[in-house]
C-alpha atoms as a printed R data frame, in Angstrom:
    type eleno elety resid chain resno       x      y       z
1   ATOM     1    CA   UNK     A     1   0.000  0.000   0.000
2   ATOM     2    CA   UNK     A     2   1.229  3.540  -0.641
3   ATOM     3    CA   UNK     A     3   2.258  5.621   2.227
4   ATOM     4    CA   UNK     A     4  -0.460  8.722   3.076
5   ATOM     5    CA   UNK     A     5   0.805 12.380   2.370
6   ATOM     6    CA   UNK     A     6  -0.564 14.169   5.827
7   ATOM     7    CA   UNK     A     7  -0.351 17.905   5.352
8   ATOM     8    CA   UNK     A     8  -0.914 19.184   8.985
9   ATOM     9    CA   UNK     A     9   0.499 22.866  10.416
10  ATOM    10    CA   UNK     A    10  -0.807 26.399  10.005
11  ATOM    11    CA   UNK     A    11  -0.983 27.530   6.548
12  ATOM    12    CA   UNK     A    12  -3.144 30.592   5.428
13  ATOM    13    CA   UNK     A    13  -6.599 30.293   3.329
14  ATOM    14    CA   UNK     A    14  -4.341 31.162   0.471
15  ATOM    15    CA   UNK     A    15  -1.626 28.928   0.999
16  ATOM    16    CA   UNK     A    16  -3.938 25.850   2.291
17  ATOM    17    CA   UNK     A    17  -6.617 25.990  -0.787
18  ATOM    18    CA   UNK     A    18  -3.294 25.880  -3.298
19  ATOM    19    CA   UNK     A    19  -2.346 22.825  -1.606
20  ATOM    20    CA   UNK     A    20  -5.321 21.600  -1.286
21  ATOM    21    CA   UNK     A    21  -5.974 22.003  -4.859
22  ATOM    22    CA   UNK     A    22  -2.731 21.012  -6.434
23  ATOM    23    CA   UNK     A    23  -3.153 17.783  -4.946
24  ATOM    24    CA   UNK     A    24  -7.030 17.373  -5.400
25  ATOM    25    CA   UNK     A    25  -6.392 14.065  -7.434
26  ATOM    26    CA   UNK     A    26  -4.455 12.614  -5.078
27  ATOM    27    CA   UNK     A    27  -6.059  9.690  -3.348
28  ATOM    28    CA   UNK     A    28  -3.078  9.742  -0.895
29  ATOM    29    CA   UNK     A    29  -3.301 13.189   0.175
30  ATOM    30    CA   UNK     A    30  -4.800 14.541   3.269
31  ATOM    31    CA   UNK     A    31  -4.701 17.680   5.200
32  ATOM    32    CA   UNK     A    32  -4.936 18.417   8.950
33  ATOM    33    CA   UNK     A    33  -3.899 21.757  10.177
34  ATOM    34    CA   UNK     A    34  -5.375 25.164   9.171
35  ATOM    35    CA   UNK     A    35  -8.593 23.434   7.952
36  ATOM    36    CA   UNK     A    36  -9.442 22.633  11.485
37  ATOM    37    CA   UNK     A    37 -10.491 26.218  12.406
38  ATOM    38    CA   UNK     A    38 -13.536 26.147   9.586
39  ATOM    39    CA   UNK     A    39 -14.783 22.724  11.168
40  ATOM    40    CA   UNK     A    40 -16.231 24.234  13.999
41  ATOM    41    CA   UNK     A    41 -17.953 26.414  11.466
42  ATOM    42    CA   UNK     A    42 -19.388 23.693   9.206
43  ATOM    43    CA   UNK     A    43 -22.479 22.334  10.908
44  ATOM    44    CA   UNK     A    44 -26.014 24.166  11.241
45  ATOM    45    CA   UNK     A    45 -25.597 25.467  15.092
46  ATOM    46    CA   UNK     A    46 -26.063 29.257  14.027
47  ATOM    47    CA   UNK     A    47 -24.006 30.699  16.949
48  ATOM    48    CA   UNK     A    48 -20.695 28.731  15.544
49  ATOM    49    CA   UNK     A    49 -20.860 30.114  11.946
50  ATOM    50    CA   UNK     A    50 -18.710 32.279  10.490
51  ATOM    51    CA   UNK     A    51 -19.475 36.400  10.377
52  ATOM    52    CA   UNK     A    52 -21.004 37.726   7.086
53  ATOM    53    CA   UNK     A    53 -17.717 40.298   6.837
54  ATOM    54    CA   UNK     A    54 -15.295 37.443   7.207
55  ATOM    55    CA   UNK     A    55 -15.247 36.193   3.789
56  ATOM    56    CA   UNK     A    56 -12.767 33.752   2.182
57  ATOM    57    CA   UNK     A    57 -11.947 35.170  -1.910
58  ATOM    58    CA   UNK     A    58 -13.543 38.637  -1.339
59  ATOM    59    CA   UNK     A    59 -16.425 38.237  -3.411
60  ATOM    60    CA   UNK     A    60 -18.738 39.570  -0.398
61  ATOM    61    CA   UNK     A    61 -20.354 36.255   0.538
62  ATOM    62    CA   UNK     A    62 -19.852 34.675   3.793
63  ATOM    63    CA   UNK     A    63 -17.255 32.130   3.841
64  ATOM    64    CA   UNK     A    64 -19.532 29.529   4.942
65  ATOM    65    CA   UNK     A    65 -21.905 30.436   1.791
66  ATOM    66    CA   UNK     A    66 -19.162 31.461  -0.885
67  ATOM    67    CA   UNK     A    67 -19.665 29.137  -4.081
68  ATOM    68    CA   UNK     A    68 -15.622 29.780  -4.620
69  ATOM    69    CA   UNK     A    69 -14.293 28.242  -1.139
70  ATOM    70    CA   UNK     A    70 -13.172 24.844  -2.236
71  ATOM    71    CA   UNK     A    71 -14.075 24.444   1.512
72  ATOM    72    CA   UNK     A    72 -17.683 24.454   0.982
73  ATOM    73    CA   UNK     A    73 -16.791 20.969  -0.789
74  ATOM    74    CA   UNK     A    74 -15.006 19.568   1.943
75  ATOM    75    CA   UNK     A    75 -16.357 20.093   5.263
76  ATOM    76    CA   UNK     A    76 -20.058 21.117   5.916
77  ATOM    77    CA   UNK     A    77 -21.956 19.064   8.360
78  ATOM    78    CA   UNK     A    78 -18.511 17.357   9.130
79  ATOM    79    CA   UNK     A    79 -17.569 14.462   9.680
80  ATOM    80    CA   UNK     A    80 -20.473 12.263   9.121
81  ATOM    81    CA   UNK     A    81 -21.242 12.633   5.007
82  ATOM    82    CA   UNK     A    82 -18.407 11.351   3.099
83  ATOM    83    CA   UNK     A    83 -19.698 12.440  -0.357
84  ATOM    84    CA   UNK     A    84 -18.767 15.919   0.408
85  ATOM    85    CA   UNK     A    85 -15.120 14.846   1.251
86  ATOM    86    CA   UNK     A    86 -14.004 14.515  -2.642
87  ATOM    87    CA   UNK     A    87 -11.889 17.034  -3.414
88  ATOM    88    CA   UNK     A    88  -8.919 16.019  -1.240
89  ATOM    89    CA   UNK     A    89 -10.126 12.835  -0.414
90  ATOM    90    CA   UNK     A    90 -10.519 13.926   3.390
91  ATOM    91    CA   UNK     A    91 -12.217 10.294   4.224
92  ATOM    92    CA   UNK     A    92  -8.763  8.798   3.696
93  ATOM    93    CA   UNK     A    93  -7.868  9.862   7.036
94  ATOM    94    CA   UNK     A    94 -10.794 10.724   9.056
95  ATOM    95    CA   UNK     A    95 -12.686  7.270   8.141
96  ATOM    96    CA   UNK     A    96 -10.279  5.381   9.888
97  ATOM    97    CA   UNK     A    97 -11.163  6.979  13.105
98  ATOM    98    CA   UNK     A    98 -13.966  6.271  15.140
99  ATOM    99    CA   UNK     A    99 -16.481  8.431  16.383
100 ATOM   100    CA   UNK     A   100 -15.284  9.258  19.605
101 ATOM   101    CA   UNK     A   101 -11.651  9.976  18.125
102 ATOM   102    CA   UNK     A   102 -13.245 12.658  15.567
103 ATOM   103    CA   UNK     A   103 -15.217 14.330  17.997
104 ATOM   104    CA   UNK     A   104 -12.756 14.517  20.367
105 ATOM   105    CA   UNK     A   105 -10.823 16.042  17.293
106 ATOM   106    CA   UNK     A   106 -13.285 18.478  16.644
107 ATOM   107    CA   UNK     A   107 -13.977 19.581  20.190
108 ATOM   108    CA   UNK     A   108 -10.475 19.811  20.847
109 ATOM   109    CA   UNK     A   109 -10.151 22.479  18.277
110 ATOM   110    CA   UNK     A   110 -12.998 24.721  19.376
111 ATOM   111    CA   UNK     A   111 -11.692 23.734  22.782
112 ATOM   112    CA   UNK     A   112  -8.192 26.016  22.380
113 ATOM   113    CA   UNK     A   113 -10.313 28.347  19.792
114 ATOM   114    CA   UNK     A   114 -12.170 29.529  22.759
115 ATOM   115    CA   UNK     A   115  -9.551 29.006  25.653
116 ATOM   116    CA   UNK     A   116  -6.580 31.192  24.308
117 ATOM   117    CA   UNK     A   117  -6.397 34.845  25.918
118 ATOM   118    CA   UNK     A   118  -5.554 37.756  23.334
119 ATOM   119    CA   UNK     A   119  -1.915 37.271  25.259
120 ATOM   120    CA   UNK     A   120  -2.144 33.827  26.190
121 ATOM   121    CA   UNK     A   121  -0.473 30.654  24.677
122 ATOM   122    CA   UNK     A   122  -1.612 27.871  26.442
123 ATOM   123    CA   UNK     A   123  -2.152 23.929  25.112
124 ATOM   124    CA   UNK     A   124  -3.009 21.249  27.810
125 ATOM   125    CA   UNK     A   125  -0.850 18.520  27.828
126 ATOM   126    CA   UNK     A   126  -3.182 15.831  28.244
127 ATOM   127    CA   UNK     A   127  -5.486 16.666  25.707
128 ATOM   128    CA   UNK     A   128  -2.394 17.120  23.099
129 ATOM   129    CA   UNK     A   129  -0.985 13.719  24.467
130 ATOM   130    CA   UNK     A   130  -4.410 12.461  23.306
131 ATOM   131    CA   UNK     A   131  -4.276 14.539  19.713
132 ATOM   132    CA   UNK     A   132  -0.267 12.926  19.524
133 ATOM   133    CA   UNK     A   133  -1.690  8.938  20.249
134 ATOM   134    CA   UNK     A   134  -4.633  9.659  17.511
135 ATOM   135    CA   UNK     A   135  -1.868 10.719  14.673
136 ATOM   136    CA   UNK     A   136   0.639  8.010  15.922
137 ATOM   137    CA   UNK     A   137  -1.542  5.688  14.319
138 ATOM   138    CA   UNK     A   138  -0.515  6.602  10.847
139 ATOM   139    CA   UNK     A   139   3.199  7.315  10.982
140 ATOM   140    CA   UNK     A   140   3.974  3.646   9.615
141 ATOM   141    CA   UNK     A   141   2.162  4.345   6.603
142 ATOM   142    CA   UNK     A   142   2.580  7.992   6.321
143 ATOM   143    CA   UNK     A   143   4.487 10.768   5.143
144 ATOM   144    CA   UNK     A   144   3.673 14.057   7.386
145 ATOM   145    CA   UNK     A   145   4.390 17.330   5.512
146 ATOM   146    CA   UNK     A   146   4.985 19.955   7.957
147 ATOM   147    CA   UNK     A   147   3.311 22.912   6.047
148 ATOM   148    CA   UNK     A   148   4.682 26.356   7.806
149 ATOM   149    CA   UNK     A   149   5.153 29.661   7.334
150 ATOM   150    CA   UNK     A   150   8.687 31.649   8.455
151 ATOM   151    CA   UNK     A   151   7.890 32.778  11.920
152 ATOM   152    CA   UNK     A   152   8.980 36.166  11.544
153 ATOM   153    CA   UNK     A   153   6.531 36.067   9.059
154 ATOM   154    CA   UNK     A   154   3.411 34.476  10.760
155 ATOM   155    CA   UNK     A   155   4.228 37.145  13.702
156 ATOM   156    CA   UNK     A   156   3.995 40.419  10.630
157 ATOM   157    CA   UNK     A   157   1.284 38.776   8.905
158 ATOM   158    CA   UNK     A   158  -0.973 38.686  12.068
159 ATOM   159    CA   UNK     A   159   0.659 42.069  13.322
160 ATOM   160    CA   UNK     A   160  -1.104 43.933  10.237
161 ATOM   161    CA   UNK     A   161  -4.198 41.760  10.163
162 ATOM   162    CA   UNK     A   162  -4.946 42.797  13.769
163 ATOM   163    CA   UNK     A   163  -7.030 45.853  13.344
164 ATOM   164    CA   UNK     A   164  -8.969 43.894  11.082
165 ATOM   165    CA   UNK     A   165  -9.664 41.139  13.335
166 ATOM   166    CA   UNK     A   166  -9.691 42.215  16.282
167 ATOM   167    CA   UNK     A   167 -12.203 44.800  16.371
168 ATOM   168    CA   UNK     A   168 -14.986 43.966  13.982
169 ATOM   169    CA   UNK     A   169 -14.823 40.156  13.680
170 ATOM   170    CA   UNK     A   170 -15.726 37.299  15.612
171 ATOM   171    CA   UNK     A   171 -12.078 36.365  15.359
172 ATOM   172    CA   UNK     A   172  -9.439 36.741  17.622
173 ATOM   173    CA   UNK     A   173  -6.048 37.093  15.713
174 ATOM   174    CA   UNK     A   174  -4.312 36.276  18.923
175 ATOM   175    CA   UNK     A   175  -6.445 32.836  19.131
176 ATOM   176    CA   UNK     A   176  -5.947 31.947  15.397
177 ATOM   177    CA   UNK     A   177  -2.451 32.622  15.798
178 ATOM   178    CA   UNK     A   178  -2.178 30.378  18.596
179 ATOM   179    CA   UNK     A   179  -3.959 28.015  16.978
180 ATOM   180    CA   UNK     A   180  -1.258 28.152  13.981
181 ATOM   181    CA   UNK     A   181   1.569 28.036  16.333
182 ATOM   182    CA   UNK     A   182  -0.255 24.868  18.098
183 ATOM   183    CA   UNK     A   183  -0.804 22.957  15.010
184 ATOM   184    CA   UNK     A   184   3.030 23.454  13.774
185 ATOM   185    CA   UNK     A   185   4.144 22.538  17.085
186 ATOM   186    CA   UNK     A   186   1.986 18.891  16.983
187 ATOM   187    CA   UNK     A   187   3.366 18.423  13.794
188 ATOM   188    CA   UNK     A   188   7.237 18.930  14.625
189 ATOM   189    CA   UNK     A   189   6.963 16.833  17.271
190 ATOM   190    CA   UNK     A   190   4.745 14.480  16.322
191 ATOM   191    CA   UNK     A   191   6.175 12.785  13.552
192 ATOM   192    CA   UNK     A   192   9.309 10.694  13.048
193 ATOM   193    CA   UNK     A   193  12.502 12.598  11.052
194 ATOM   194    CA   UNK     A   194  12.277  9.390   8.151
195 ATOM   195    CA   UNK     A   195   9.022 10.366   7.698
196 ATOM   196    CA   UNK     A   196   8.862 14.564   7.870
197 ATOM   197    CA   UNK     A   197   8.879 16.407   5.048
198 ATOM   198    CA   UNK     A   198   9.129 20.488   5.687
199 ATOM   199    CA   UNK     A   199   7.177 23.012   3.028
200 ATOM   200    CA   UNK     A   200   7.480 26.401   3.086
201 ATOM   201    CA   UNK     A   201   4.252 27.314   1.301
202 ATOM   202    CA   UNK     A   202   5.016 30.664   0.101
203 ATOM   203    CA   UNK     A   203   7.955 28.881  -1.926
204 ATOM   204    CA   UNK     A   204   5.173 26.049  -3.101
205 ATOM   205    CA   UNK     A   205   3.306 28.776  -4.244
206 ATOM   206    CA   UNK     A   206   5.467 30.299  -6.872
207 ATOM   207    CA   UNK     A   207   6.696 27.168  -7.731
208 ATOM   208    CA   UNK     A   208   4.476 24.010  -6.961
209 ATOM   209    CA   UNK     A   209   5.942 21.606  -9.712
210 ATOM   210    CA   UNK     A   210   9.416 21.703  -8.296
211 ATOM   211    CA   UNK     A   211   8.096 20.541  -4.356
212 ATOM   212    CA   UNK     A   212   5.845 17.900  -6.461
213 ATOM   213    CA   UNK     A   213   8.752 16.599  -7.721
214 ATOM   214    CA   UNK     A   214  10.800 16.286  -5.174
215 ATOM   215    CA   UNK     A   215   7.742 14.978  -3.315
216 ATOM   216    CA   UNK     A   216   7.925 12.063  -5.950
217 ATOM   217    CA   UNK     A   217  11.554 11.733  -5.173
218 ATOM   218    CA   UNK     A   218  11.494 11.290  -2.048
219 ATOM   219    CA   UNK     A   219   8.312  9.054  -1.565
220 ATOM   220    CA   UNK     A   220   6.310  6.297  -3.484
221 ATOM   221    CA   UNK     A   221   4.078  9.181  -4.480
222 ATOM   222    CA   UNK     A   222   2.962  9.715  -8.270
223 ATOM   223    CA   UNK     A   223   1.150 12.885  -7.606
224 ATOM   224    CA   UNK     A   224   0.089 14.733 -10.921
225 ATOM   225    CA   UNK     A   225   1.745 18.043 -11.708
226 ATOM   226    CA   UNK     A   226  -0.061 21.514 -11.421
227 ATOM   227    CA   UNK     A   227  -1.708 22.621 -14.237
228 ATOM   228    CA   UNK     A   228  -2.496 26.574 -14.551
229 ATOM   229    CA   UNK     A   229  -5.882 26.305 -16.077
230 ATOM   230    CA   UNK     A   230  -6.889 24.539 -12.990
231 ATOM   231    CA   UNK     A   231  -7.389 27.346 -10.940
232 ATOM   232    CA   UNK     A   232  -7.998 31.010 -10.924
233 ATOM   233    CA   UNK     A   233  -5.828 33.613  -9.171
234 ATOM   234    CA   UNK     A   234  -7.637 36.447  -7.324
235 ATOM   235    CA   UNK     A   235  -5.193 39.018  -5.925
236 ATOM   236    CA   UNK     A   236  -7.095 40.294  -2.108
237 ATOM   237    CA   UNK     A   237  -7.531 43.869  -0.645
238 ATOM   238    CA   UNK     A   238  -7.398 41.569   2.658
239 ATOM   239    CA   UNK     A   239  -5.706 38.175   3.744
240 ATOM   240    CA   UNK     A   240  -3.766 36.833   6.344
241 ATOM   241    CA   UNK     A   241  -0.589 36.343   4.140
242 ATOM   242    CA   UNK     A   242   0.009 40.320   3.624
243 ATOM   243    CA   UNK     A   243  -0.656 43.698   3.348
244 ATOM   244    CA   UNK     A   244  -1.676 44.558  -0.761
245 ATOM   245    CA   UNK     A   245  -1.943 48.080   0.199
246 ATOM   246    CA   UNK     A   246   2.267 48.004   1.389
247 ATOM   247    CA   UNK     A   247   2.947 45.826  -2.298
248 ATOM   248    CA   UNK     A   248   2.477 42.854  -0.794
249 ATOM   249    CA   UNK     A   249   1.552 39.493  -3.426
250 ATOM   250    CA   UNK     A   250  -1.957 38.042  -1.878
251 ATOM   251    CA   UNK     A   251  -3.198 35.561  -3.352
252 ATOM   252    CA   UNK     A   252  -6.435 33.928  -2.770
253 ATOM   253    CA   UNK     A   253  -6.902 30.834  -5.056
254 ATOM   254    CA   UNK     A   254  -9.925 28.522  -5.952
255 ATOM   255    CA   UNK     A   255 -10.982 26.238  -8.614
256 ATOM   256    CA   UNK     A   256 -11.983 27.656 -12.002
């Protein structure tokens, strides 16, 4: 059997619907990480969906209602309808678990959602022993990708996004950045050296063919290579990954 690509840190929207999308036909890929913060979102208790401001591409729609968001196809009423897991084949992984492991999963993420403090870093070891058993299951058949960001640039990212954030949204940028930190930190230390691949998404981003590649190297992986006419390219008066109005490149990207 071929080994599992897990993607599982904190990447943006931006950088997390590329992946996602690059490697859409890939029955071996799945992703943990970033994702986890729309879960909590994806179900039909009012009071846990997403803001009307807070959109995903800019198009003015709420995230949770944009026909753009490749998320849409991923992760409403999660976990329990496995026809809406096709685009990255999200069943791979969570379908293996039982019940009480993915709701333990998805309560643990709303769990340190709600728990961090604007100043406040805080993850309890017990429950991230728990989180560090559940992924232990796959590292014999798995390749983990650590998907990051520089941290010098997750700390300027979330510096200039703060004013959006903090004051008119639902979101905390202090709690999603926690909650970025957290899932990089799980993954680092949660997965054996043989079996770690690192990817620095920005680099992915301008050039995805060369990391598939060596992705194909390294593993038993025969992932297809990104086509362009796959996927449309919006450039973003707002995202997480920069500041457009200081010439920053952000990208938001999502399937044509």
């Amino acid at each position: 059997m071929k080994k599992k690509l897990i993607f599982i840190g904190g990447a943006s929207r931006s950088g997390t619907t590329l992946i996602g999308n690059v490697f859409s036909n890939c029955a071996n890929a799945v992703f943990l990480g970033e994702l986890f913060r729309f879960f909590i979102y994806r179900n039909n208790d009012d009071s846990r969906k997403v803001p009307s401001e807070h959109t995903s591409c800019g198009c003015g729609v709420p995230v949770y209602k944009c026909p753009y968001n490749v998320y849409n196809n991923l992760i409403h009423d999660f976990p329990y309808n496995p026809n809406l897991y096709s685009k990255v084949r999200m069943s791979n992984f969570f379908y293996k678990l039982n019940k009480n492991d993915l709701d333990y999963i998805r309560n643990y993420n709303y769990y340190i959602f709600n728990k961090f403090k604007d100043s406040t870093f805080f993850v309890d070891s017990s429950k991230m022993g728990k989180l560090y058993k559940i992924l232990k299951l796959f590292h014999s058949e798995s390749y983990f990708i650590w998907v990051y960001r520089p941290y010098k640039e997750v700390v300027d990212s979330w510096s200039k996004e703060k004013s959006y954030l903090g004051s008119k949204s639902y979101f905390s940028s202090a709690k999603l950045f926690a909650i970025e930190v957290f899932w990089s930190f799980l993954a680092y230390y949660t997965t054996k050296s043989k079996n770690r691949l690192f990817l620095n998404f920005n680099n992915f981003r301008k050039d995805p063919n060369f990391y598939i590649s060596q992705f194909n190297k390294m593993t038993d992986m025969s992932i297809p290579y990104f086509e362009d006419r796959h996927m449309k390219i919006i450039n973003l008066n707002h995202s997480m990954a920069g500041n457009p109005s200081k010439g920053d490149q952000v990208y938001d990207i999502y399937l044509k």
